[in-house]
Structures are given as C-alpha cells and as structure tokens.
C-alpha cells in the first residue's frame, strides 16, 4: 500500500508546500491533502510524478511508517529565525539519519552508550567539569571531538544544508543520542556546535528543551567550559594578550578566535573593555572567515564502517537502495568533508567488531 506518511516526509525534505507540489504534479492541493491524509490511494501515474518531482524512488513510498522525530525534543539554536520549511527539512534528514544508523547497528557492534545524565543539580560549568572527570579527560584539550563523542555512543551525522539558521541539532531516540552538524560551517564552529549539542544531551535529558534563550545559553556555556577548561586556559594565556597572540594560541583548543576571547572575558583574563575592542577588531578584520583555521573534521566511525563494507563490495549505492532513499541523501549524512567518501571507498583496515 502507498504510505501517505512517507509522502509527507519526502515533501517536507524537499521544502515543498502541498500547494507547490500539487502544481508540479498537476493535481489540486485538495487532492494532495487527501493523499497525505490517506483518504485516497494515488494512481500509478501520480506516484511516478511524485517520485520524479521529489527525487525519491517509487519504492520509498511503499515502505513502513517512519517513526517521527518529536520537534519538542530537538534542540534548534536559532528557533526564532528558523522557518518551518527549514525545520521540517532538517527533521526529515534526521529521520534518514536514524534509518541509516539503524541499518549499520544491525550489522556492526557500535560503541555502547557512555553519556551520563547531568540534568539534576549541575550548572553548565560544573556539568562540563564533571563530564571531563567522568571521561578521564583532565584539563587537556580535546583533539577530535567527533571521534570522542562517537566512542561514547553518540551517532554523529552531517547536516549538509546551505542555510544559516540551522547550525546543528540533537535528540535522543531509543536511548541513543544523535547529533547533526551543518557541514557548511567552519571546523571551529562545528566543534563548538558538537560540544553545544553535547551540553543539551547531558543537561536536558528529561525533555527540558523549552527552546528558550536561557537553555541555549546553558549549552553555550557548557561548550565553552568543556572545550576550554579553566585550568588549562589560565596556564597557557599570558596577561594582556594581543589579537595576534590569541590567533596563534586558539589552535591549542581548536576553537574560533571569537570563542576564545569570550572565554577569556568570562574568566576575567580579558576585561570588558578589552573584550569589546577585540570583538570590534575581529569583525572588521575577519568578518565571516576564521584566521588560522585548524583544517577539516570527519567521522572516524563511519569511515571504519564504510571501509569494512567496501571490503565486502557493499557501497553507499547498495545501502541507499536497501533503504529506498536517494543516494545524495545518504551522502549528505556521512560526509563532514567533501573528500571523505572518496577516501572511504579506497579500502583499508576495517572495523574490528562486525556482527
């Protein structure tokens, strides 16, 4: 049977309204509304038109229901400026990410969950410190936050959306945490976004995502403290630093220059006057660029998975056909850098624990 829920999901992923999609396939908006409501079954020719207009294989529309992501339990940092179209498209991508992660989990022994619940009696500062102690990180900088989070059971996926209103988002599904990062951001921004979403996962476990500014500030503070622990920062930064000095030092924590200046101000190393002047200088000199950038990020877990699959002649195309989702949707989910999959399919040592 044709599944109306899947039609709705594909339409939202392509950012179509019912009216705009109806116009493309040559039916009335009322007809499309009835199709999505399951009141009518479409004719084969209509299904072909839907498949072509939405760029989804026809088989996609005949699968089982896909468990929807409750948007109330998803953290969106810029909710006030996020359009419904962009939100729904991002959530649809999240659904495909869960489908892919489930497909992999049925074939590989993925890292078990090791992310504690710090939702009670913790400030963002104390939660960051407690998590560092729990994971045995001490005061050392975090070299690869993607690898770290994957090793603790988080499913890190890419959100390749060229929009400014979605930095990242996260949610829990069946006791598994998911983090989606917009790969159009700088590496430093993506690392901070990952730590921000980690803050939501550990501090707001019980569905405390009220989407207010206060809860986003909590996650920002957590990320700042987690990436730049106070002891290490104080031991490394001299008094009265210059911008040029900080451009060099920020590489230690792999954060943006703006994030480092903010942290130094909160720690009292930069006065409010110095901080304001540094912010003005950063905006004038660098605007949307990041000086002394640290390079690229990638997923260690998915790289290992794809190498193992490639050794068995299983490609991304194979997976997309099994899941009945477009290949480009799958590629967007796992590529944090443009050349990642080219390297993944070159072979090499695979994942040790394969079911």
Coordinates of C-alpha atoms in Angstrom, one line a residue:
X1 CA 0.0 0.0 0.0
X2 CA 1.1 3.6 -0.7
X3 CA 2.2 5.2 2.6
X4 CA 0.9 8.7 2.9
X5 CA 3.3 9.4 5.9
X6 CA 6.3 8.8 3.6
X7 CA 4.8 11.2 1.0
X8 CA 4.6 13.9 3.7
X9 CA 8.2 13.2 4.8
X10 CA 9.6 13.5 1.2
X11 CA 7.6 16.6 0.5
X12 CA 9.0 18.3 3.7
X13 CA 12.5 17.2 2.9
X14 CA 12.3 19.0 -0.4
X15 CA 10.7 22.1 1.3
X16 CA 7.5 21.9 -0.8
X17 CA 4.1 23.1 0.5
X18 CA 1.2 21.0 -0.5
X19 CA 0.2 23.7 -3.0
X20 CA 3.6 23.9 -4.7
X21 CA 3.9 20.1 -5.0
X22 CA 0.4 19.8 -6.3
X23 CA 1.1 22.4 -9.0
X24 CA 4.2 20.5 -10.1
X25 CA 2.5 17.1 -10.5
X26 CA -0.7 18.6 -11.9
X27 CA -3.3 17.9 -9.2
X28 CA -5.3 20.2 -6.9
X29 CA -4.0 21.0 -3.4
X30 CA -7.1 19.2 -2.1
X31 CA -6.2 16.1 -3.9
X32 CA -2.7 16.1 -2.4
X33 CA -4.1 16.8 1.0
X34 CA -6.3 13.8 0.7
X35 CA -3.3 11.7 -0.4
X36 CA -1.2 12.7 2.6
X37 CA -4.2 12.1 4.9
X38 CA -4.5 8.5 3.5
X39 CA -8.1 9.2 2.3
X40 CA -7.2 8.3 -1.3
X41 CA -4.8 5.9 -3.0
X42 CA -2.8 7.5 -5.9
X43 CA -2.8 6.1 -9.4
X44 CA 0.5 4.7 -10.7
X45 CA 1.0 7.7 -12.9
X46 CA 0.6 10.1 -10.0
X47 CA 3.2 8.1 -8.0
X48 CA 5.6 8.4 -10.9
X49 CA 5.1 12.1 -11.0
X50 CA 5.6 12.3 -7.2
X51 CA 8.8 10.3 -7.5
X52 CA 10.2 12.5 -10.2
X53 CA 9.2 15.8 -8.6
X54 CA 10.6 14.8 -5.2
X55 CA 13.6 12.8 -6.5
X56 CA 12.7 9.8 -4.3
X57 CA 12.5 6.2 -5.7
X58 CA 9.0 4.9 -6.1
X59 CA 9.7 2.1 -3.7
X60 CA 10.2 4.7 -0.9
X61 CA 6.5 5.5 -0.8
X62 CA 5.6 1.9 -0.1
X63 CA 7.7 1.3 3.0
X64 CA 6.5 1.1 6.6
X65 CA 5.8 4.1 8.7
X66 CA 8.9 6.0 9.8
X67 CA 8.9 7.0 13.5
X68 CA 8.7 10.7 13.5
X69 CA 11.1 12.9 15.5
X70 CA 9.3 15.0 18.1
X71 CA 10.4 18.5 17.4
X72 CA 9.7 19.4 21.0
X73 CA 12.6 17.2 22.0
X74 CA 15.0 18.6 19.4
X75 CA 17.4 21.4 20.1
X76 CA 17.5 24.1 17.4
X77 CA 19.7 27.0 18.4
X78 CA 18.1 29.7 16.2
X79 CA 14.5 28.7 16.6
X80 CA 13.2 32.3 16.4
X81 CA 14.7 32.7 12.9
X82 CA 14.2 29.2 11.7
X83 CA 11.4 28.8 9.1
X84 CA 9.0 25.9 9.4
X85 CA 10.2 24.7 5.9
X86 CA 13.9 24.6 7.1
X87 CA 12.9 22.9 10.4
X88 CA 10.9 20.2 8.7
X89 CA 13.5 19.6 6.1
X90 CA 16.2 19.2 8.8
X91 CA 14.0 16.8 10.8
X92 CA 13.3 14.8 7.7
X93 CA 17.1 14.5 7.2
X94 CA 17.3 13.4 10.8
X95 CA 14.8 10.6 10.1
X96 CA 17.0 9.3 7.3
X97 CA 20.0 9.5 9.6
X98 CA 18.2 7.3 12.1
X99 CA 17.3 4.8 9.3
X100 CA 20.9 4.7 8.2
X101 CA 22.3 4.3 11.8
X102 CA 19.8 1.5 12.5
X103 CA 20.9 -0.2 9.3
X104 CA 24.5 0.0 10.5
X105 CA 23.7 -1.1 14.0
X106 CA 22.1 -4.3 12.7
X107 CA 25.4 -5.2 11.1
X108 CA 28.1 -3.8 13.4
X109 CA 28.8 -3.7 17.1
X110 CA 28.8 0.1 17.6
X111 CA 30.2 1.8 20.7
X112 CA 27.9 1.5 23.7
X113 CA 26.3 4.5 25.4
X114 CA 28.6 6.2 27.9
X115 CA 27.0 9.6 28.2
X116 CA 25.8 10.4 31.8
X117 CA 22.7 12.2 32.9
X118 CA 23.8 15.5 34.4
X119 CA 20.3 17.1 34.3
X120 CA 20.0 17.5 38.1
X121 CA 21.9 19.8 40.5
X122 CA 24.5 20.8 37.9
X123 CA 25.4 24.2 36.5
X124 CA 26.8 24.3 32.9
X125 CA 30.2 24.9 34.4
X126 CA 30.0 22.0 36.9
X127 CA 28.5 19.7 34.3
X128 CA 31.4 20.3 31.9
X129 CA 33.9 19.7 34.6
X130 CA 32.0 16.6 35.8
X131 CA 31.8 15.1 32.3
X132 CA 35.6 15.7 31.8
X133 CA 36.3 13.9 35.0
X134 CA 33.9 11.1 34.2
X135 CA 35.6 10.5 30.8
X136 CA 39.1 11.0 32.3
X137 CA 39.9 13.9 30.1
X138 CA 41.5 16.0 32.8
X139 CA 42.4 19.6 31.7
X140 CA 43.8 18.5 28.3
X141 CA 42.5 20.0 25.0
X142 CA 40.2 17.8 23.0
X143 CA 41.9 16.9 19.8
X144 CA 39.0 15.2 17.9
X145 CA 35.6 15.8 19.5
X146 CA 33.8 13.9 16.7
X147 CA 35.8 10.8 17.5
X148 CA 35.4 11.3 21.2
X149 CA 31.6 11.5 21.0
X150 CA 31.3 8.6 18.7
X151 CA 33.4 6.5 21.1
X152 CA 30.8 7.3 23.8
X153 CA 27.9 6.1 21.8
X154 CA 26.7 9.3 20.0
X155 CA 25.7 9.0 16.4
X156 CA 27.4 11.9 14.6
X157 CA 25.9 12.8 11.3
X158 CA 26.3 15.6 8.8
X159 CA 23.5 18.1 8.0
X160 CA 24.7 19.4 4.7
X161 CA 22.3 22.4 4.5
X162 CA 23.4 25.6 3.0
X163 CA 21.3 27.7 5.4
X164 CA 22.4 29.9 8.3
X165 CA 19.5 29.2 10.6
X166 CA 20.5 25.6 11.3
X167 CA 23.9 25.2 12.9
X168 CA 23.2 21.8 14.4
X169 CA 20.6 19.8 16.3
X170 CA 20.4 16.8 18.6
X171 CA 17.9 14.4 20.1
X172 CA 17.6 11.1 21.9
X173 CA 15.9 8.2 20.1
X174 CA 15.5 4.8 21.9
X175 CA 18.3 5.7 24.4
X176 CA 20.6 6.6 21.5
X177 CA 21.9 10.2 21.2
X178 CA 22.1 11.8 17.7
X179 CA 23.9 14.9 16.8
X180 CA 23.6 16.5 13.4
X181 CA 26.2 19.1 12.3
X182 CA 25.9 21.6 9.5
X183 CA 29.0 20.9 7.4
X184 CA 28.8 24.3 5.7
X185 CA 30.2 25.8 8.9
X186 CA 33.9 26.3 9.8
X187 CA 35.7 23.5 11.6
X188 CA 35.9 25.6 14.7
X189 CA 32.2 26.3 14.6
X190 CA 31.3 22.7 14.0
X191 CA 33.5 21.6 17.0
X192 CA 31.7 24.2 19.2
X193 CA 28.3 23.1 17.9
X194 CA 29.1 19.5 18.7
X195 CA 30.0 20.5 22.3
X196 CA 26.9 22.7 22.5
X197 CA 24.7 19.7 21.5
X198 CA 26.5 17.5 23.9
X199 CA 25.5 20.0 26.6
X200 CA 21.9 19.5 25.6
X201 CA 22.3 15.8 25.7
X202 CA 23.7 15.6 29.2
X203 CA 21.9 18.5 30.9
X204 CA 18.5 18.4 29.3
X205 CA 17.9 14.7 29.2
X206 CA 14.4 14.8 30.6
X207 CA 12.9 16.8 27.8
X208 CA 13.7 20.2 29.3
X209 CA 14.1 21.7 25.8
X210 CA 11.8 24.7 26.3
X211 CA 13.5 26.3 23.3
X212 CA 14.1 29.5 25.3
X213 CA 17.3 31.6 25.1
X214 CA 18.2 30.6 28.7
X215 CA 18.6 26.9 27.7
X216 CA 20.7 27.8 24.7
X217 CA 23.0 29.9 26.9
X218 CA 23.4 27.0 29.2
X219 CA 24.5 24.8 26.3
X220 CA 26.9 27.6 25.0
X221 CA 28.4 27.9 28.5
X222 CA 28.8 24.2 28.8
X223 CA 30.5 24.0 25.4
X224 CA 32.9 26.9 26.2
X225 CA 33.9 25.3 29.5
X226 CA 34.1 21.8 28.0
X227 CA 36.4 22.8 25.1
X228 CA 38.5 25.3 27.1
X229 CA 38.9 24.1 30.7
X230 CA 39.8 26.8 33.1
X231 CA 43.0 25.3 34.4
X232 CA 44.5 24.8 31.0
X233 CA 43.5 28.2 29.7
X234 CA 44.9 30.0 32.7
X235 CA 48.2 28.1 32.5
X236 CA 48.6 28.9 28.7
X237 CA 47.4 32.5 28.3
X238 CA 49.6 35.5 29.3
X239 CA 48.2 38.7 30.8
X240 CA 47.2 41.4 28.4
X241 CA 47.3 39.2 25.2
X242 CA 47.2 40.7 21.8
X243 CA 44.9 39.5 19.0
X244 CA 47.9 38.1 17.1
X245 CA 48.9 36.2 20.1
X246 CA 45.4 34.7 20.5
X247 CA 45.3 33.8 16.8
X248 CA 48.2 31.5 17.5
X249 CA 47.0 30.2 20.8
X250 CA 43.5 29.3 19.7
X251 CA 44.9 26.4 17.8
X252 CA 45.6 24.6 21.1
X253 CA 41.8 24.3 21.8
X254 CA 40.7 24.3 18.1
X255 CA 38.1 27.0 18.7
X256 CA 37.3 30.2 17.0
X257 CA 39.0 33.4 17.9
X258 CA 35.7 34.9 19.0
X259 CA 35.0 31.9 21.3
X260 CA 38.4 32.1 22.9
X261 CA 38.0 35.8 23.5
X262 CA 34.6 35.2 25.1
X263 CA 36.0 32.5 27.4
X264 CA 38.9 34.8 28.4
X265 CA 36.4 37.5 29.3
X266 CA 34.3 35.2 31.4
X267 CA 37.5 34.0 33.2
X268 CA 38.5 37.7 33.9
X269 CA 41.6 37.4 31.7
X270 CA 40.2 40.0 29.3
X271 CA 38.4 43.0 30.8
X272 CA 35.1 44.0 29.4
X273 CA 36.8 46.9 27.7
X274 CA 39.4 44.7 26.1
X275 CA 36.8 42.2 25.1
X276 CA 34.7 44.8 23.3
X277 CA 37.7 46.1 21.4
X278 CA 38.7 42.6 20.4
X279 CA 35.2 41.9 19.1
X280 CA 35.2 45.0 17.0
X281 CA 38.7 44.2 15.6
X282 CA 37.6 40.6 14.8
X283 CA 34.5 41.8 13.0
X284 CA 36.5 44.3 11.0
X285 CA 39.4 42.1 10.1
X286 CA 37.8 38.7 9.6
X287 CA 34.0 39.0 9.3
X288 CA 32.8 35.5 8.2
X289 CA 36.3 34.0 7.9
X290 CA 38.3 32.2 10.6
X291 CA 42.0 33.1 11.0
X292 CA 44.5 30.3 11.4
X293 CA 41.8 27.6 10.8
X294 CA 42.6 24.1 12.0
X295 CA 41.6 22.2 8.8
X296 CA 38.9 19.6 8.5
X297 CA 36.8 17.2 10.6
X298 CA 35.5 13.8 9.7
X299 CA 33.8 10.8 11.3
X300 CA 36.1 8.0 12.4
X301 CA 33.2 5.6 12.9
X302 CA 31.6 6.0 9.5
X303 CA 35.0 5.8 7.8
X304 CA 35.7 2.5 9.5
X305 CA 32.2 1.2 8.7
X306 CA 32.4 2.1 5.0
X307 CA 35.9 0.6 4.7
X308 CA 34.6 -2.7 6.1
X309 CA 31.6 -2.6 3.8
X310 CA 33.7 -1.8 0.9
X311 CA 35.8 -4.9 1.5
X312 CA 32.6 -6.8 1.1
X313 CA 31.7 -4.9 -2.1
X314 CA 28.9 -3.1 -0.3
X315 CA 28.7 0.6 -1.4
X316 CA 26.6 3.6 -0.5
X317 CA 24.5 2.8 -3.5
X318 CA 23.8 -0.6 -2.1
X319 CA 22.6 0.9 1.2
X320 CA 20.5 3.7 -0.4
X321 CA 18.7 1.0 -2.5
X322 CA 18.1 -1.1 0.6
X323 CA 16.7 1.9 2.5
X324 CA 14.9 3.2 -0.6
X325 CA 16.3 6.7 0.0
X326 CA 18.2 8.8 -2.6
X327 CA 21.9 8.3 -2.7
X328 CA 22.6 12.0 -2.3
X329 CA 20.6 12.0 1.0
X330 CA 22.8 9.2 2.4
X331 CA 26.0 11.0 1.2
X332 CA 24.9 14.2 3.0
X333 CA 24.5 12.3 6.2
X334 CA 28.0 10.9 6.5
X335 CA 30.3 13.4 4.7
X336 CA 31.7 16.0 7.0
X337 CA 34.3 16.9 4.4
X338 CA 33.9 16.8 0.6
X339 CA 36.6 14.1 0.0
X340 CA 35.7 11.8 2.9
X341 CA 33.8 9.2 0.9
X342 CA 36.4 9.0 -1.9
X343 CA 38.9 8.0 0.8
X344 CA 36.4 5.7 2.5
X345 CA 35.9 3.6 -0.7
X346 CA 39.7 3.1 -1.2
X347 CA 39.7 0.1 1.1
X348 CA 42.0 -0.4 4.1
X349 CA 41.7 -1.9 7.5
X350 CA 38.0 -2.3 8.6
X351 CA 36.0 -2.1 11.7
X352 CA 37.1 -4.8 14.2
X353 CA 33.8 -5.7 15.6
X354 CA 31.5 -6.8 12.8
X355 CA 28.4 -8.9 13.6

